[in-house]
Each structure stands twice: as C-alpha cells, then as structure tokens.
Short mmCIF file of C-alpha atoms in Angstrom, two decimals:
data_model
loop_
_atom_site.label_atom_id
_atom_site.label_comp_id
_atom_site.label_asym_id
_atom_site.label_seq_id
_atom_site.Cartn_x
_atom_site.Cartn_y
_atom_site.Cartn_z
CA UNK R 126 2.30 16.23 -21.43
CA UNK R 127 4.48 16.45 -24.60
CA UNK R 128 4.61 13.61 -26.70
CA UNK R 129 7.21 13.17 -29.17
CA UNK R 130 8.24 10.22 -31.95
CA UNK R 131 11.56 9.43 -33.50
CA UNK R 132 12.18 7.00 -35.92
CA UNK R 133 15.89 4.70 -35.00
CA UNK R 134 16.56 1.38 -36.81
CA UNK R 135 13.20 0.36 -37.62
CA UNK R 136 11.84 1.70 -33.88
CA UNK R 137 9.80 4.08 -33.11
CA UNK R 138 11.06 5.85 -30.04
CA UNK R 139 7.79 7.59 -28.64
CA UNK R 140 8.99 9.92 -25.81
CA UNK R 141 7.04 11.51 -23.40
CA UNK R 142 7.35 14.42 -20.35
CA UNK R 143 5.40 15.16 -17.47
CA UNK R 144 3.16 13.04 -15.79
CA UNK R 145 1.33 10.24 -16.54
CA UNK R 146 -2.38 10.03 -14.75
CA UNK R 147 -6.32 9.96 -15.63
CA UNK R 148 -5.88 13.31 -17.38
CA UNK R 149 -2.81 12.65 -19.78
CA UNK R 150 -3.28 9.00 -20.19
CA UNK R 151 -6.12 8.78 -23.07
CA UNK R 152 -3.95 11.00 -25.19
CA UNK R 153 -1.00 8.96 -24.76
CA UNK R 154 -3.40 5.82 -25.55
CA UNK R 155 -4.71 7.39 -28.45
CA UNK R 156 -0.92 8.30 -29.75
CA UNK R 157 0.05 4.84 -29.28
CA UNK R 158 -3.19 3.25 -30.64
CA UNK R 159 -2.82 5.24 -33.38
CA UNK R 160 0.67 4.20 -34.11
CA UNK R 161 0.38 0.55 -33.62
CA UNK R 162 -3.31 0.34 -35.57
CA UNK R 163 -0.32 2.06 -38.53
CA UNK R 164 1.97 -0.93 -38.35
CA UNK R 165 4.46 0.72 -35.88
CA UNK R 166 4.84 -1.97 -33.66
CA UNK R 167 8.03 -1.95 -32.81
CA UNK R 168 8.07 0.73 -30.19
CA UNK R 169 10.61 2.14 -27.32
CA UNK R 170 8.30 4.32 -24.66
CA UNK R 171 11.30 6.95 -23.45
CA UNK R 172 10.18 7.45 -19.78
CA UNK R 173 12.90 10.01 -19.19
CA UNK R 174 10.78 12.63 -18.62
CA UNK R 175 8.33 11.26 -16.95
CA UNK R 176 8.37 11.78 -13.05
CA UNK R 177 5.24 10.21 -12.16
CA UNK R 178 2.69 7.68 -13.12
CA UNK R 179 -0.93 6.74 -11.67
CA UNK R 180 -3.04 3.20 -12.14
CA UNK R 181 -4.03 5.13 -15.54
CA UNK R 182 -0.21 4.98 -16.75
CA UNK R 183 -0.26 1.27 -15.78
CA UNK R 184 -3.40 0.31 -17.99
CA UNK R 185 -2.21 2.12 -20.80
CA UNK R 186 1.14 0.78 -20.82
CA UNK R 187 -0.44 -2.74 -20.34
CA UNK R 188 -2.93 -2.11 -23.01
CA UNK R 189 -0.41 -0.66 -25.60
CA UNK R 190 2.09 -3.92 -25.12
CA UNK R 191 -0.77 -6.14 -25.62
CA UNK R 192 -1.44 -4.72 -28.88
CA UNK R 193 1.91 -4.70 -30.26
CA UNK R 194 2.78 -8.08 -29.10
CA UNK R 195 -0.70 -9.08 -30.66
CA UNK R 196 0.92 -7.55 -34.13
CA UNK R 197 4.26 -9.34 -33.71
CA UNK R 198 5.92 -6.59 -32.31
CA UNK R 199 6.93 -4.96 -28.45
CA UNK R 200 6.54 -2.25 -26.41
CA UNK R 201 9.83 -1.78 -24.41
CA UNK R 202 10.58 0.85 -21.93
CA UNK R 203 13.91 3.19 -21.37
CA UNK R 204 15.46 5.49 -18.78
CA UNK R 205 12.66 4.50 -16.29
CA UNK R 206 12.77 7.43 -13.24
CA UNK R 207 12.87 5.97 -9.96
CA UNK R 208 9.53 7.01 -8.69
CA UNK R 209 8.12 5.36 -11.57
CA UNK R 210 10.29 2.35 -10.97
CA UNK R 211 8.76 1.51 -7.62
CA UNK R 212 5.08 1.68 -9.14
CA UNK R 213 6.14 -0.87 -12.19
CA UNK R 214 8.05 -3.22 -9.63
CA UNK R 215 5.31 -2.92 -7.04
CA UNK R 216 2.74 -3.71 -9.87
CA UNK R 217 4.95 -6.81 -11.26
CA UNK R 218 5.29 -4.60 -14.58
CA UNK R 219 9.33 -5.27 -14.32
CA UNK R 220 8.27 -9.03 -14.59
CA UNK R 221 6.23 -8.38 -18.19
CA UNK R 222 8.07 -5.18 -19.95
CA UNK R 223 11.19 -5.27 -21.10
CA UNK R 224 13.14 -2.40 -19.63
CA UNK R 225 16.32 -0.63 -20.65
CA UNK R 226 18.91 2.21 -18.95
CA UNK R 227 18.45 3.86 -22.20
CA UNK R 228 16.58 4.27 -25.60
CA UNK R 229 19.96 3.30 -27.96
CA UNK R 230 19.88 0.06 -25.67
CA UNK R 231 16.33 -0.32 -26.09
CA UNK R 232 16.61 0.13 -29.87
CA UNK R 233 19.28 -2.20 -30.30
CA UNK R 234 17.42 -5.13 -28.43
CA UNK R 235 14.92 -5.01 -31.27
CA UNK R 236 18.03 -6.29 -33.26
CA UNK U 139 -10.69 25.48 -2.38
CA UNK U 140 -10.88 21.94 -4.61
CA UNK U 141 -14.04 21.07 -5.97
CA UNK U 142 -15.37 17.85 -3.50
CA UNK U 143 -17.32 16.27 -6.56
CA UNK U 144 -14.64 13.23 -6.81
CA UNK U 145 -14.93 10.78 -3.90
CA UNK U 146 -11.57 10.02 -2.73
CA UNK U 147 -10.53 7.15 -0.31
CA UNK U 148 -7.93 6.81 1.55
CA UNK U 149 -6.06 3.04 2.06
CA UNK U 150 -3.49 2.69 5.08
CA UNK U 151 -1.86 -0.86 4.43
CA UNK U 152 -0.48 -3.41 6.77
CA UNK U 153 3.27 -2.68 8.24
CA UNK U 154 3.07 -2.94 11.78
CA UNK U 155 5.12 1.00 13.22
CA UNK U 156 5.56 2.12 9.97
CA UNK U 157 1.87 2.79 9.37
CA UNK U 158 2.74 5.51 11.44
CA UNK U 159 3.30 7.23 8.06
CA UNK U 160 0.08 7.71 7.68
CA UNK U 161 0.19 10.61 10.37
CA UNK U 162 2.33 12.31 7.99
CA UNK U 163 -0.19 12.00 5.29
CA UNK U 164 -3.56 12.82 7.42
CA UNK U 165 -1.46 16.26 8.15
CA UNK U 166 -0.38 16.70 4.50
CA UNK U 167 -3.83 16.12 3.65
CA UNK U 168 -5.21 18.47 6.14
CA UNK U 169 -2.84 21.03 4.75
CA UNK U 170 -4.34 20.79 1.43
CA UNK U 171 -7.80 20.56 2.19
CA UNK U 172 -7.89 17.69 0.24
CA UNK U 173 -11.40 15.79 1.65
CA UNK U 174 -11.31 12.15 2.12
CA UNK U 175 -15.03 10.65 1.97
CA UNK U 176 -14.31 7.08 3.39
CA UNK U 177 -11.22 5.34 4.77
CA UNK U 178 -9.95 1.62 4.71
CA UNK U 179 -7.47 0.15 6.93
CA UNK U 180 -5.51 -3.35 7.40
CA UNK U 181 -3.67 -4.27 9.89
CA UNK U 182 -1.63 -1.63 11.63
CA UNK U 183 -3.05 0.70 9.06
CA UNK U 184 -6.37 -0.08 10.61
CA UNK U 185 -5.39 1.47 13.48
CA UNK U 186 -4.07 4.59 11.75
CA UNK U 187 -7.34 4.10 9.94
CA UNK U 188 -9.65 4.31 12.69
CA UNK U 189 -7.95 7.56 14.04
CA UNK U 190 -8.36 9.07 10.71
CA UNK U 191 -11.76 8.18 10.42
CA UNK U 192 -12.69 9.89 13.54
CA UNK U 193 -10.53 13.28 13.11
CA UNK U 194 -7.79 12.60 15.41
CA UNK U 195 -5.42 15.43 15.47
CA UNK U 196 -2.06 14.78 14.03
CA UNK U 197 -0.50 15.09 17.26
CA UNK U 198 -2.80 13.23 19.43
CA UNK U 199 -2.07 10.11 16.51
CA UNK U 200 1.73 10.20 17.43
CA UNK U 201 0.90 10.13 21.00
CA UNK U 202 -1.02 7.09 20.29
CA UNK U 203 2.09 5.06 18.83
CA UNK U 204 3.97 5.56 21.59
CA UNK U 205 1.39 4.17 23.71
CA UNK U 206 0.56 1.03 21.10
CA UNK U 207 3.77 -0.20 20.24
CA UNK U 208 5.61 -1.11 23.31
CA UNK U 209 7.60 -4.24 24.19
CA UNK U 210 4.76 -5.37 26.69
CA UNK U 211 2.72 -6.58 23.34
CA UNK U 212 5.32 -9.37 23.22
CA UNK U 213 4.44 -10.28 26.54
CA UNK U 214 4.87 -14.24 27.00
CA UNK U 215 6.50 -14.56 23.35
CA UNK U 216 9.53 -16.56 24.41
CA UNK U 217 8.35 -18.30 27.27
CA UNK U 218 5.41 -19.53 25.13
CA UNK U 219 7.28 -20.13 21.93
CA UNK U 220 9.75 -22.60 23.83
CA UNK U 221 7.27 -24.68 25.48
CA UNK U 222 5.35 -24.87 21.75
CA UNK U 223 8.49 -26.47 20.89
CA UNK U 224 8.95 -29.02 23.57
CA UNK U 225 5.26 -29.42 23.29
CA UNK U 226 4.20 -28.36 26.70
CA UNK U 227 1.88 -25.56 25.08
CA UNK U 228 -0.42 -26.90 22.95
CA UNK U 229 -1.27 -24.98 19.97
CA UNK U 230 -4.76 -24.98 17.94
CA UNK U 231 -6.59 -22.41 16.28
CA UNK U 232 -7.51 -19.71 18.85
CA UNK U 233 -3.92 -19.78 19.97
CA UNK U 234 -0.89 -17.48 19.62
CA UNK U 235 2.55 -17.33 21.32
CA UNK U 236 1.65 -14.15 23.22
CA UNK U 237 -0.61 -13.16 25.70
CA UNK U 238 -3.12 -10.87 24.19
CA UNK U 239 -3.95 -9.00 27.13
CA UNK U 240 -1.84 -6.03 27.24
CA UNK U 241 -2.70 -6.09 23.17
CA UNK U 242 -6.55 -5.54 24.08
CA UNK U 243 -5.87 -3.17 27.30
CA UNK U 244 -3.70 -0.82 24.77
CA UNK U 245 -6.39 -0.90 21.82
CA UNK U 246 -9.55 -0.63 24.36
CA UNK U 247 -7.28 2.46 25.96
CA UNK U 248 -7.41 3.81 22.77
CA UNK U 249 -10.20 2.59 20.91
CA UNK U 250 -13.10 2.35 23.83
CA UNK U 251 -16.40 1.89 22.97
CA UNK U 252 -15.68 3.84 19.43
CA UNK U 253 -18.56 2.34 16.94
CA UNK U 254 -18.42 2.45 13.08
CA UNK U 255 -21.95 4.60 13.30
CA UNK U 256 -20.21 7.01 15.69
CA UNK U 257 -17.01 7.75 13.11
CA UNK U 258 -16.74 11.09 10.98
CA UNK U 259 -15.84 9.35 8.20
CA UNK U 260 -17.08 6.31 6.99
CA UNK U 261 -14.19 3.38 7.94
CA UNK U 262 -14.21 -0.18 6.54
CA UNK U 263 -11.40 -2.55 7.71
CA UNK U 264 -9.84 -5.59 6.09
CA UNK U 265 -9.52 -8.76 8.42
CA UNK U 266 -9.13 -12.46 7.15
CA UNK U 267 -11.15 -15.76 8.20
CA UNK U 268 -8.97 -18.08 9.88
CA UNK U 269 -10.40 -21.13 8.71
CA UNK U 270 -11.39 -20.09 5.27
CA UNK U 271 -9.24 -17.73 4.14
CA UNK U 272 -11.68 -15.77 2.94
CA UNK U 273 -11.62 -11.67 2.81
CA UNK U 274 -13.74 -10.13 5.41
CA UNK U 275 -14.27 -6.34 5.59
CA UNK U 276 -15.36 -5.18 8.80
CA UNK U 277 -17.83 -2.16 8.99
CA UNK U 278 -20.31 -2.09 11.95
CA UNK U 279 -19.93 -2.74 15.59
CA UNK U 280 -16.82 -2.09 17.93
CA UNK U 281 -14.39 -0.56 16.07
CA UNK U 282 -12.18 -2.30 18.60
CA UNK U 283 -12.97 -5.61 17.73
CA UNK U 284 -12.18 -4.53 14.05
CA UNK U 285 -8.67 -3.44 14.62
CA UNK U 286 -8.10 -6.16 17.76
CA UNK U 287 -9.34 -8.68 14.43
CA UNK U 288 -7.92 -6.97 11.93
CA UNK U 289 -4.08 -7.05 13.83
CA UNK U 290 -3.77 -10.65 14.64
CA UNK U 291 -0.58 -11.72 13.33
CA UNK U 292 -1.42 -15.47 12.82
CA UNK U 293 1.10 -17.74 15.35
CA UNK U 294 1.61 -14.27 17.09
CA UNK U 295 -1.25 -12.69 18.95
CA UNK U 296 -4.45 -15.00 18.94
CA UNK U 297 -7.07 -14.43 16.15
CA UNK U 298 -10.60 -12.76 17.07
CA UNK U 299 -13.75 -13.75 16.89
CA UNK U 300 -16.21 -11.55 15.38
CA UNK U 301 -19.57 -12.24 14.58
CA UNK U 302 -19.31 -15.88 15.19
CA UNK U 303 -15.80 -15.69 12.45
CA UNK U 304 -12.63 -16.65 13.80
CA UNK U 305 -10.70 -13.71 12.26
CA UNK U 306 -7.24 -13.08 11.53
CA UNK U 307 -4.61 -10.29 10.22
CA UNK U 308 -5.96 -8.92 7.26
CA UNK U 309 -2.61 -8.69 5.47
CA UNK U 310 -2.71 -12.33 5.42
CA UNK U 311 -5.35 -12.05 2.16
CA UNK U 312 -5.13 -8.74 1.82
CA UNK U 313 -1.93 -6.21 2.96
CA UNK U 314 -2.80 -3.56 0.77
CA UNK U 315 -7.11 -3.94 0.11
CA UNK U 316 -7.70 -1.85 -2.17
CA UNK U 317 -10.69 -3.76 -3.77
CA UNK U 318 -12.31 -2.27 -0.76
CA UNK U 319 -12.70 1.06 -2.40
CA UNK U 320 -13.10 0.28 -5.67
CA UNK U 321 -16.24 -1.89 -4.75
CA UNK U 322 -17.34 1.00 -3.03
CA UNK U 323 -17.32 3.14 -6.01
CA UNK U 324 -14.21 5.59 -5.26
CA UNK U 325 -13.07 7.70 -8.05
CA UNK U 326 -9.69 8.90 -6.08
CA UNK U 327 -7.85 5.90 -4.36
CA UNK U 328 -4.37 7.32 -2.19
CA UNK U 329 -3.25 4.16 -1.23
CA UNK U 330 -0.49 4.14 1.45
CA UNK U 331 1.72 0.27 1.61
CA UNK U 332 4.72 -0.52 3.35
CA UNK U 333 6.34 -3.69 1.75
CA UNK U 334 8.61 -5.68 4.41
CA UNK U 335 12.00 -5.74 4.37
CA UNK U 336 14.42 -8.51 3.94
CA UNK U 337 17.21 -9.24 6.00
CA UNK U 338 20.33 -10.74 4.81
CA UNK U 339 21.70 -12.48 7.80
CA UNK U 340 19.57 -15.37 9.63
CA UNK U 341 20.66 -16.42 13.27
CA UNK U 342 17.74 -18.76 13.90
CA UNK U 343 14.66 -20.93 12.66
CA UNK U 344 11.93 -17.72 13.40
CA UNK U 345 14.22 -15.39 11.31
CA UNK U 346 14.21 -18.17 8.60
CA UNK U 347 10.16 -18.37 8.92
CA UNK U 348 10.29 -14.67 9.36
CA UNK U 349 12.02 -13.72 6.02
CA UNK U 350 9.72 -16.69 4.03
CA UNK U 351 7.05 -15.07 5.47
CA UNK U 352 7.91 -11.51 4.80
CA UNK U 353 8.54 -13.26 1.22
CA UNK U 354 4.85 -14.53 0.52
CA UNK U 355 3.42 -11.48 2.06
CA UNK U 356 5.23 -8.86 -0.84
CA UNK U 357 4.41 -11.38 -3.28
CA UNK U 358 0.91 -11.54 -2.09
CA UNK U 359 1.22 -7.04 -1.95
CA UNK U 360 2.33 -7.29 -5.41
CA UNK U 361 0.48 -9.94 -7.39
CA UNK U 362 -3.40 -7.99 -5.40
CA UNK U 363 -2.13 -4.30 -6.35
CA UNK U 364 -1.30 -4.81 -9.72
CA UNK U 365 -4.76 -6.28 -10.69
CA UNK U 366 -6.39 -3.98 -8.29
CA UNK U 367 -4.42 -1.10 -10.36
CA UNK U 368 -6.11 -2.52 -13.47
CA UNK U 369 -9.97 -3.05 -12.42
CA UNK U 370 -10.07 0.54 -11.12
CA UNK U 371 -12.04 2.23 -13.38
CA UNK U 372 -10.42 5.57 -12.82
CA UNK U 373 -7.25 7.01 -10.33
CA UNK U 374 -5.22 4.94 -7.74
CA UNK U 375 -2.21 7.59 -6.32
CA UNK U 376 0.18 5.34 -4.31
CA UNK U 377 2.40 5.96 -1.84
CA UNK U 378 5.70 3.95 -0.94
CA UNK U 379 7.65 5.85 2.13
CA UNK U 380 10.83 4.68 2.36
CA UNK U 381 12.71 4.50 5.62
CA UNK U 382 16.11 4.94 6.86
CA UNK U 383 17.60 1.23 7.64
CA UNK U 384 15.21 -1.40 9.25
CA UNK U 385 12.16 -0.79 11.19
CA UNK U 386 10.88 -3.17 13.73
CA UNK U 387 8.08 -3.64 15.52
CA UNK U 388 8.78 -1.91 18.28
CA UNK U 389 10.88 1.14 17.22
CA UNK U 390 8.61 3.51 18.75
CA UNK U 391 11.83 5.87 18.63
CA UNK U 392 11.33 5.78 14.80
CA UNK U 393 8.06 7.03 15.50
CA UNK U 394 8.99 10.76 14.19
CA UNK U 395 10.92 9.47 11.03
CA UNK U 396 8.43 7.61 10.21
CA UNK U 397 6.20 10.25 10.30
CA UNK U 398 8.49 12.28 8.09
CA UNK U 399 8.80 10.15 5.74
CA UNK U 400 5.26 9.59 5.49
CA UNK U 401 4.72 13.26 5.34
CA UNK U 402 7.17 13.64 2.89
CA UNK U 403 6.19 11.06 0.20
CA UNK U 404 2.88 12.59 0.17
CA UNK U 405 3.74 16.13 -0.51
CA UNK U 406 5.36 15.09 -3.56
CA UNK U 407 1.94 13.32 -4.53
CA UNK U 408 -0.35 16.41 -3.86
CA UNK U 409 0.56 18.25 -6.79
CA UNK U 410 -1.29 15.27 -8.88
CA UNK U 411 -4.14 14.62 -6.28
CA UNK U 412 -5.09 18.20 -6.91
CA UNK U 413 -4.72 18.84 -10.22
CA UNK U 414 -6.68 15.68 -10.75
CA UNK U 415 -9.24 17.51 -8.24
CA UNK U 416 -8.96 20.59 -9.61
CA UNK U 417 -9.65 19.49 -13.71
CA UNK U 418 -10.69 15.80 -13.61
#
C-alpha cells in the first residue's frame, strides 16, 4: 500500500494503491488521523488505485469522515473502482460519502 | 500450506438457485487449502451450507441442485393462490400456497437423518420466528428440519415448527447473518450474498408484491451488512457473483453458470484471504 498526499485548492488529495484490508488499514488510519488531528480536514480519498477493500476499509473510511465532519470539514471519495463500488453500495456507504468520477471534481465540490 | 491459527467462517446467504455459487467457492476453497472452521447458512444458502459442512464433493453439490430445484416445489401454487383469492382456501399462520410435500421428500432425499453432531464442520443456520420476528439460529437436531425451517418463504411454502417455534425463512430477519459468526468469535468472515433483482415490467398483482418484496429484502441485506461490517472486530471478505440476465427459481439450467460465477468471484478474493492468512 502506497500512500500519497497532494495539496489542490485548499484539499488535500490523499491517494492510495493496492488493497485496502486488516493489514493496510491501520496505516491508512494513522495517515488520515494524523492529517485531520493537523487541521487538514478537507480531504479527497483518490480510490483509483485501489482494487479491493475489506470490512477494515469500511471502518476506516467511516471513522476518518466522522472526524473531519466533527472539525467542519469532509472526507469525499474519487474514481471509486467497481469492485469497491459494490462493497460501499452494498454497505449504504454511497448513501453517507460523497463520491466523485474524479479527484478535480471532488476538489472543486469543496468550492 | 497457510498457517490455520485464524478461524475463518464461511456465510452462504439467502438467493434461492443462485446459492449454487457457493459450489464454486467450496471448490475454490478446496483448491487453496484455505480451512473453514464453522459454516452458517440462510435460506437456500443453508442448503449449500449443510453440504459444505459435511464435505460434500463439489460435484456431488451440483447433482444436488438439479434434484432440489425443480418445478414440482411449486406444486399446488396456482390452484391454491386462486382459491386464497376467492376465499375458498383459508389462510392462517401454518399455511402457504404450496403443498410442501415434494419440498420435504426432496430435502429428506438429500438431507436424511443428517444431525448437527454428525457434521465435519460445525454448521449454524439462520431461520426467523413467525410470530415474533425474532432471529433464531438453528444448531442441534435434524439438520433437515433446519434447512426445511430455514427455506420457508413466508405465503409460499408453509413455515416449520421447530422446537415448539413456528419458524420461517431466515432471510426474512436475516438474508445475509453474519452476526452469526461474529458472535461466535470468527476472525475471517467470507461472506457469500446474492441481492435480488428487480424487474422493470409488472404483468400482475404477485409481480407487484414480488418486486416490493424483493425491495424490503435488499434494504433489509443492506441496512444488517453494513453494521455487521462495522461490529466485526477484525476481517469480513465478501463476495457478490454477478449473473448473466435474471435467475429464477427454477433455472436449474443456470445451474453451471452459476457455479462459474461463483467460482469465479472467489478466485479473485483468494489472493487477500491468503495473504491475510499468510501475515495477519
């Protein structure tokens, strides 16, 4: 798992590759953690590269959006894969994310 | 050869034929020597279920479906769903609009005098109280009267009694349970589900009732999976075949696709079922 941030307009883009499960997922919690406990609230998660995500992807996604919504910001999603489209809309995460085809749309909903 | 230190448990949802997929996952499984230490079943998964807790080989399972899902299940349907409407059957709540008997001749044929005890695997299965509404998880006894409970689509085939409960289709509390295994402590849940399809054309009343239904059911799928996904405490793999057009009930021609497809969506899983095996 590679985890990467760019800064666009304000938003953090964080993007990751490979798979989300038990073994990646507390480093991806502790990146995020880290960068919302900063002030970076405003973030895009760039799911492009990521072909697969357990339960564990689905907590930390959960938890990380509570936080930055707690701090006045989001936690948006772009370029969702379809494998890990079915687990989010299975889950009812499409119903509480905000999702995007892309990070520039993504970035630009922030406004 | 994976280290067997992580208990994994294996889910088969409700779906009617297309639990059939979970043939194509027992043998993908197989493949991989990848150990499953309990099962849990619902509905037609319980059937799938049961097999898999006792070892069935892969080809003896598709030789069941043919043999379970025939027409003659339906036996009585439209006679008996006309007279409920003119109101020369009446209805209460041990009925259904088919006659059960060639549904208990078919799962006794295959299911004998199988007990829970006598399985390879430890095998719990998810069933629903008629007049409660409660959850009921089925683990001792007849594993027949588990599945026969377990598979009573409520209107359709009449509910069962077991141990003095009035049971019902599990996937009317419970399509894809989960909670079963996470109670029990698994730290690896592969959980196969099968949500229904909609249809887009209605020709009649039952298709009307049949797509609401169909409806509550995914919402009821997707509202118990995502909290289930979030009180596990550690790993929940699931699988989602997808399927060529519609299958019904009785497609027992499908049978093979479905397979497939089943076998197929799980082979793209392994890769993270072992390597959470292999370094968790």
């Amino acid at each position: 798992m590679n985890i990467q941030d760019i800064q666009k307009n304000g938003v953090t883009v964080v993007q990751f590759s490979g798979s989300i499960d038990a073994l990646t997922a507390p480093a991806i919690t502790e990146h995020l953690g880290g960068l919302i406990s900063s002030g970076q609230i405003r973030l895009v998660v760039d799911l492009g590269g990521v072909d697969f995500t357990s339960s564990a992807g689905l907590r930390l996604l959960l938890g990380a959006v509570k936080d930055a919504r707690a701090g006045g910001g989001d936690l948006r999603l772009a370029a969702v894969q379809p494998d890990v489209m079915k687990v989010l809309k299975i889950s009812g995460f499409t119903n509480i994310l905000k999702l995007f085809e892309n990070v520039d749309d993504a970035v630009a909903s922030f406004g | 050869m994976p280290p067997k230190n992580k208990s994994v448990t294996l889910v088969i949802g409700s779906g009617g034929i297309k639990c059939a997929a979970a043939i194509g996952l027992w043998k993908v499984l197989q493949e991989n020597d990848i150990h499953v230490n309990s099962v849990v079943g619902c509905s037609g998964g319980s059937l799938y279920g049961a097999l898999i807790a006792n070892h069935a080989d892969v080809k003896e399972m598709e030789e069941r479906s043919y043999q379970l899902w025939t027409n003659d299940l339906m036996q009585g349907y439209i006679t008996n769903l006309k007279a409920s409407q003119d109101g020369s059957l009446k209805f209460n709540e041990r009925s259904g609009l088919v006659d059960d008997s060639v549904l208990n001749k078919t799962l006794q044929g295959v299911f004998g005098d199988w007990t829970f005890d006598g399985l390879k695997t430890p095998l719990k299965i998810a069933a629903t109280d008629m007049l409660t509404g409660d959850k009921v998880i089925l683990s001792e006894g007849l594993v027949f009267d588990a599945v026969r409970a377990s598979s009573a689509i409520p209107i359709i085939f009449p509910p069962w009694e077991v141990n003095g409960r009035l049971l019902i289709d599990g996937a009317a509390s419970n399509p894809l349970p989960i909670d079963i295994a996470i109670q029990d402590g698994a730290d690896i849940i592969i959980a196969m589900g099968f949500p229904l399809s909609y249809r887009s054309r209605f020709r009649s009343m039952t298709a009307v009732q049949e797509q609401l239904n169909n409806i509550y059911m995914n919402n009821i799928l997707n509202a118990t999976y995502a909290f289930y996904n979030l009180a596990h405490h550690a790993e929940i793999f699931t699988i989602l075949p997808e399927f060529e057009g519609a299958i019904s009930m009785f497609d027992v021609d499908k049978v093979p696709h479905v397979i497939e497809r089943g076998e197929q969506a799980t082979r793209e899983l392994v890769p993270h079922i072992r390597r959470l095996l292999e370094q968790g």
